[in-house]
mmCIF file of C-alpha atoms in Angstrom:
data_model
loop_
_atom_site.group_PDB
_atom_site.id
_atom_site.type_symbol
_atom_site.label_atom_id
_atom_site.label_comp_id
_atom_site.label_asym_id
_atom_site.label_seq_id
_atom_site.Cartn_x
_atom_site.Cartn_y
_atom_site.Cartn_z
ATOM 1 C CA MET A 1 216.857 74.086 177.654
ATOM 2 C CA LEU A 2 217.267 74.953 173.999
ATOM 3 C CA ILE A 3 214.715 77.801 174.033
ATOM 4 C CA SER A 4 216.173 79.392 177.148
ATOM 5 C CA ASP A 5 219.724 79.088 175.796
ATOM 6 C CA ILE A 6 218.770 80.818 172.538
ATOM 7 C CA SER A 7 216.930 83.545 174.460
ATOM 8 C CA VAL A 8 219.986 84.247 176.638
ATOM 9 C CA LYS A 9 222.610 84.016 173.914
ATOM 10 C CA ARG A 10 220.592 85.720 171.143
ATOM 11 C CA PRO A 11 218.068 88.055 172.807
ATOM 12 C CA VAL A 12 217.366 90.035 169.636
ATOM 13 C CA PHE A 13 216.466 86.916 167.672
ATOM 14 C CA ALA A 14 214.235 85.673 170.496
ATOM 15 C CA THR A 15 212.482 89.046 170.714
ATOM 16 C CA VAL A 16 211.802 89.120 166.959
ATOM 17 C CA VAL A 17 210.400 85.572 167.016
ATOM 18 C CA SER A 18 208.163 86.445 169.968
ATOM 19 C CA LEU A 19 206.848 89.557 168.206
ATOM 20 C CA LEU A 20 206.124 87.562 165.049
ATOM 21 C CA LEU A 21 204.206 84.962 167.053
ATOM 22 C CA VAL A 22 202.158 87.658 168.807
ATOM 23 C CA THR A 23 201.429 89.449 165.527
ATOM 24 C CA PHE A 24 200.406 86.199 163.825
ATOM 25 C CA GLY A 25 198.137 85.335 166.771
ATOM 26 C CA VAL A 26 196.416 88.737 166.710
ATOM 27 C CA ILE A 27 195.779 88.537 162.950
ATOM 28 C CA THR A 28 194.426 84.992 163.219
ATOM 29 C CA TYR A 29 192.175 85.924 166.138
ATOM 30 C CA THR A 30 190.587 88.816 164.242
ATOM 31 C CA ARG A 31 189.819 86.552 161.267
ATOM 32 C CA LEU A 32 188.272 83.680 163.195
ATOM 33 C CA PRO A 33 184.631 83.102 162.132
ATOM 34 C CA LEU A 34 182.108 83.650 164.900
ATOM 35 C CA ARG A 35 178.664 82.108 164.555
ATOM 36 C CA GLU A 36 175.836 82.085 167.026
ATOM 37 C CA TYR A 37 174.425 78.998 165.316
ATOM 38 C CA PRO A 38 176.223 76.395 163.193
ATOM 39 C CA ASP A 39 176.137 76.881 159.409
ATOM 40 C CA ILE A 40 173.706 74.113 158.444
ATOM 41 C CA ASP A 41 171.795 74.054 155.163
ATOM 42 C CA GLN A 42 168.221 72.876 155.507
ATOM 43 C CA PRO A 43 167.030 70.206 153.038
ATOM 44 C CA ILE A 44 164.957 72.281 150.602
ATOM 45 C CA ILE A 45 163.255 71.058 147.425
ATOM 46 C CA SER A 46 161.879 73.542 144.913
ATOM 47 C CA VAL A 47 159.189 72.764 142.322
ATOM 48 C CA ASN A 48 158.947 75.298 139.467
ATOM 49 C CA THR A 49 156.326 75.112 136.729
ATOM 50 C CA ASN A 50 155.960 77.417 133.729
ATOM 51 C CA TYR A 51 152.504 78.101 132.288
ATOM 52 C CA THR A 52 153.036 80.644 129.534
ATOM 53 C CA GLY A 53 150.194 83.106 129.039
ATOM 54 C CA ALA A 54 148.295 82.252 132.232
ATOM 55 C CA SER A 55 147.472 84.864 134.852
ATOM 56 C CA ALA A 56 148.570 84.563 138.463
ATOM 57 C CA ASN A 57 145.078 83.521 139.601
ATOM 58 C CA VAL A 58 144.932 80.731 137.024
ATOM 59 C CA VAL A 59 148.422 79.539 137.949
ATOM 60 C CA GLU A 60 147.430 79.510 141.633
ATOM 61 C CA THR A 61 144.287 77.386 141.153
ATOM 62 C CA LYS A 62 145.412 75.148 138.293
ATOM 63 C CA ILE A 63 148.994 74.395 139.355
ATOM 64 C CA THR A 64 150.163 75.712 142.728
ATOM 65 C CA GLN A 65 147.250 74.427 144.815
ATOM 66 C CA ILE A 66 147.369 71.013 143.131
ATOM 67 C CA ILE A 67 151.093 70.634 143.799
ATOM 68 C CA GLU A 68 150.740 71.809 147.403
ATOM 69 C CA GLY A 69 147.962 69.299 148.039
ATOM 70 C CA SER A 70 149.953 66.429 146.584
ATOM 71 C CA VAL A 71 153.121 67.006 148.639
ATOM 72 C CA SER A 72 151.575 68.166 151.905
ATOM 73 C CA GLY A 73 151.700 64.700 153.475
ATOM 74 C CA LEU A 74 155.348 63.905 152.833
ATOM 75 C CA GLU A 75 157.413 62.503 155.689
ATOM 76 C CA GLY A 76 159.553 65.062 157.496
ATOM 77 C CA LEU A 77 158.015 68.056 155.711
ATOM 78 C CA LYS A 78 158.510 71.185 157.825
ATOM 79 C CA THR A 79 157.124 74.121 155.833
ATOM 80 C CA ILE A 80 155.670 74.862 152.401
ATOM 81 C CA GLU A 81 156.141 78.240 150.720
ATOM 82 C CA SER A 82 154.618 79.007 147.343
ATOM 83 C CA SER A 83 154.282 81.917 144.973
ATOM 84 C CA SER A 84 152.184 82.295 141.848
ATOM 85 C CA GLU A 85 152.852 84.917 139.227
ATOM 86 C CA ASP A 86 151.930 85.396 135.608
ATOM 87 C CA GLY A 87 153.109 82.323 133.749
ATOM 88 C CA ARG A 88 155.058 80.730 136.610
ATOM 89 C CA SER A 89 154.440 78.708 139.771
ATOM 90 C CA SER A 90 157.073 78.166 142.458
ATOM 91 C CA VAL A 91 156.693 75.842 145.464
ATOM 92 C CA SER A 92 159.469 75.527 148.075
ATOM 93 C CA LEU A 93 159.457 72.546 150.460
ATOM 94 C CA GLU A 94 161.619 72.631 153.588
ATOM 95 C CA PHE A 95 162.221 69.336 155.387
ATOM 96 C CA ASN A 96 163.570 68.475 158.825
ATOM 97 C CA ILE A 97 167.336 68.586 159.168
ATOM 98 C CA ASP A 98 167.551 64.799 159.646
ATOM 99 C CA ARG A 99 165.707 64.110 156.386
ATOM 100 C CA ASP A 100 167.913 62.898 153.552
ATOM 101 C CA ILE A 101 167.537 65.377 150.698
ATOM 102 C CA ASP A 102 167.932 62.717 147.971
ATOM 103 C CA GLU A 103 165.153 60.594 149.440
ATOM 104 C CA ALA A 104 162.995 63.685 149.870
ATOM 105 C CA ALA A 105 163.532 64.635 146.217
ATOM 106 C CA ASN A 106 162.518 61.148 145.096
ATOM 107 C CA ASP A 107 159.353 61.322 147.208
ATOM 108 C CA VAL A 108 158.494 64.723 145.718
ATOM 109 C CA ARG A 109 158.992 63.405 142.179
ATOM 110 C CA ASP A 110 156.716 60.465 142.954
ATOM 111 C CA LYS A 111 153.966 62.744 144.308
ATOM 112 C CA ILE A 112 154.232 65.158 141.373
ATOM 113 C CA SER A 113 154.057 62.344 138.824
ATOM 114 C CA ARG A 114 150.763 61.187 140.328
ATOM 115 C CA VAL A 115 149.081 64.560 139.787
ATOM 116 C CA ALA A 116 150.748 65.390 136.471
ATOM 117 C CA SER A 117 147.555 64.465 134.603
ATOM 118 C CA GLN A 118 145.623 67.087 136.613
ATOM 119 C CA LEU A 119 147.855 69.929 135.443
ATOM 120 C CA PRO A 120 146.961 71.904 132.287
ATOM 121 C CA ASP A 121 148.188 70.416 129.020
ATOM 122 C CA GLU A 122 149.727 73.743 128.028
ATOM 123 C CA ALA A 123 151.864 73.889 131.187
ATOM 124 C CA ASP A 124 155.467 72.707 131.116
ATOM 125 C CA THR A 125 156.603 69.696 133.109
ATOM 126 C CA PRO A 126 157.367 70.711 136.730
ATOM 127 C CA GLU A 127 161.079 71.146 137.419
ATOM 128 C CA ILE A 128 162.138 69.569 140.715
ATOM 129 C CA SER A 129 165.510 70.626 142.084
ATOM 130 C CA LYS A 130 167.481 70.427 145.296
ATOM 131 C CA ARG A 131 168.915 73.663 146.622
ATOM 132 C CA SER A 132 170.399 75.167 149.773
ATOM 133 C CA SER A 133 168.592 77.653 151.960
ATOM 134 C CA GLY A 134 170.422 80.506 150.232
ATOM 135 C CA GLY A 135 169.122 79.580 146.806
ATOM 136 C CA MET A 136 171.917 81.449 144.996
ATOM 137 C CA ALA A 137 174.068 80.159 142.167
ATOM 138 C CA ASP A 138 177.528 79.086 143.339
ATOM 139 C CA LEU A 139 179.160 79.050 139.903
ATOM 140 C CA ILE A 140 178.237 80.875 136.690
ATOM 141 C CA LEU A 141 179.997 79.967 133.444
ATOM 142 C CA GLY A 142 179.887 82.218 130.396
ATOM 143 C CA LEU A 143 179.956 80.884 126.842
ATOM 144 C CA SER A 144 181.169 82.817 123.827
ATOM 145 C CA HIS A 145 182.222 81.942 120.293
ATOM 146 C CA PRO A 146 183.438 84.124 117.409
ATOM 147 C CA THR A 147 181.108 82.533 114.842
ATOM 148 C CA MET A 148 178.261 80.843 116.771
ATOM 149 C CA THR A 149 175.078 82.776 117.503
ATOM 150 C CA GLN A 150 173.376 82.873 120.906
ATOM 151 C CA MET A 151 170.825 80.299 119.766
ATOM 152 C CA GLU A 152 173.610 77.978 118.621
ATOM 153 C CA LEU A 153 175.409 78.410 121.944
ATOM 154 C CA THR A 154 172.167 77.600 123.774
ATOM 155 C CA ASP A 155 171.745 74.443 121.719
ATOM 156 C CA TYR A 156 175.366 73.427 122.392
ATOM 157 C CA ALA A 157 175.018 73.966 126.146
ATOM 158 C CA ASP A 158 171.748 72.034 126.213
ATOM 159 C CA ARG A 159 173.223 69.109 124.278
ATOM 160 C CA TYR A 160 176.699 68.737 125.772
ATOM 161 C CA LEU A 161 177.052 70.692 129.045
ATOM 162 C CA ILE A 162 173.857 70.580 131.124
ATOM 163 C CA ASP A 163 173.730 66.793 131.554
ATOM 164 C CA ARG A 164 177.438 66.528 132.362
ATOM 165 C CA LEU A 165 177.314 69.306 134.941
ATOM 166 C CA SER A 166 174.112 67.998 136.539
ATOM 167 C CA VAL A 167 175.639 64.600 137.449
ATOM 168 C CA ILE A 168 178.666 66.084 139.240
ATOM 169 C CA ASP A 169 178.682 65.216 142.934
ATOM 170 C CA GLY A 170 177.337 68.119 144.981
ATOM 171 C CA VAL A 171 175.560 69.876 142.099
ATOM 172 C CA ALA A 172 171.870 70.445 142.866
ATOM 173 C CA GLN A 173 170.840 71.962 139.551
ATOM 174 C CA ALA A 174 172.392 73.212 136.340
ATOM 175 C CA ARG A 175 170.473 75.826 134.354
ATOM 176 C CA ILE A 176 170.941 77.958 131.266
ATOM 177 C CA PHE A 177 170.476 81.679 131.810
ATOM 178 C CA GLY A 178 169.743 84.026 128.937
ATOM 179 C CA GLU A 179 168.963 81.197 126.564
ATOM 180 C CA LYS A 180 167.693 81.866 123.057
ATOM 181 C CA ARG A 181 165.743 79.130 121.306
ATOM 182 C CA TYR A 182 164.255 78.814 117.870
ATOM 183 C CA SER A 183 160.577 79.738 117.682
ATOM 184 C CA MET A 184 157.915 80.840 115.226
ATOM 185 C CA ARG A 185 155.907 83.999 115.796
ATOM 186 C CA ILE A 186 152.718 84.874 113.964
ATOM 187 C CA TRP A 187 151.299 88.397 113.832
ATOM 188 C CA LEU A 188 147.521 88.320 113.283
ATOM 189 C CA ASP A 189 145.446 90.850 111.388
ATOM 190 C CA ARG A 190 142.409 91.606 113.539
ATOM 191 C CA ARG A 191 140.400 92.940 110.602
ATOM 192 C CA ALA A 192 141.082 89.851 108.520
ATOM 193 C CA LEU A 193 140.076 87.625 111.451
ATOM 194 C CA ALA A 194 136.858 89.546 112.004
ATOM 195 C CA ALA A 195 135.993 89.409 108.292
ATOM 196 C CA ARG A 196 136.267 85.624 108.378
ATOM 197 C CA ASN A 197 134.590 85.185 111.805
ATOM 198 C CA LEU A 198 137.749 83.701 113.267
ATOM 199 C CA THR A 199 139.353 84.077 116.699
ATOM 200 C CA VAL A 200 142.864 83.666 118.027
ATOM 201 C CA GLY A 201 141.799 80.319 119.492
ATOM 202 C CA ASP A 202 140.829 79.090 116.021
ATOM 203 C CA ILE A 203 144.278 79.924 114.683
ATOM 204 C CA GLU A 204 145.938 78.225 117.656
ATOM 205 C CA SER A 205 143.872 75.048 117.308
ATOM 206 C CA THR A 206 144.568 74.908 113.568
ATOM 207 C CA LEU A 207 148.305 75.196 114.132
ATOM 208 C CA LYS A 208 148.161 72.396 116.688
ATOM 209 C CA THR A 209 146.126 70.051 114.462
ATOM 210 C CA GLU A 210 148.331 70.700 111.430
ATOM 211 C CA ASN A 211 151.538 70.048 113.391
ATOM 212 C CA ILE A 212 150.708 66.952 115.397
ATOM 213 C CA GLU A 213 152.689 63.747 115.731
ATOM 214 C CA LEU A 214 150.879 60.490 116.430
ATOM 215 C CA PRO A 215 152.093 56.879 116.573
ATOM 216 C CA ALA A 216 151.270 55.103 113.316
ATOM 217 C CA GLY A 217 151.535 51.568 114.649
ATOM 218 C CA ARG A 218 153.874 48.787 113.593
ATOM 219 C CA LEU A 219 154.415 47.235 110.195
ATOM 220 C CA GLU A 220 155.433 43.561 110.071
#
């Protein structure tokens, strides 16, 4: 036998090889993963809706309860968890392990679209995303530029990066953190409003009516 011949003729070499094999086996054994249950991600769909300026009670009655009622009868739905806070509603739907997450997401989108007219006009469109049970970001990319501002970087990421990253196989959701967008802020003089018998709602409605876009029809 070749192994026995080497062991007899070169005992030192055989001893060193044996010690290396034992050492490698011990190191590998200590690093083997041990799990009581298999690492399986449950199919989870999250529905997030922003309602800026609304209290938690308003968000609960006007958004969260409506969304929960619309998706409660979905096939394979296991549990529903929701939270309502000031300006934001979050609904998490966990499905059975044999439920295809893509089909479940399509069913959720269909249900949400049917009740979209019941949501407040001031609320943003519900964001429906697929995520794992951990719910943590797997990859975070930082953008920087010597001349571009943070608002310009946000606009660049929104135009050129988000859509490309979202369609990559295995990506559940791509989001922009710390974004800065252009906006207009108006500071009101309470004394001037009171002198003219105006309220904040009057100013808001005037801004909306003076900045409205409507279809003008077709000219032939």
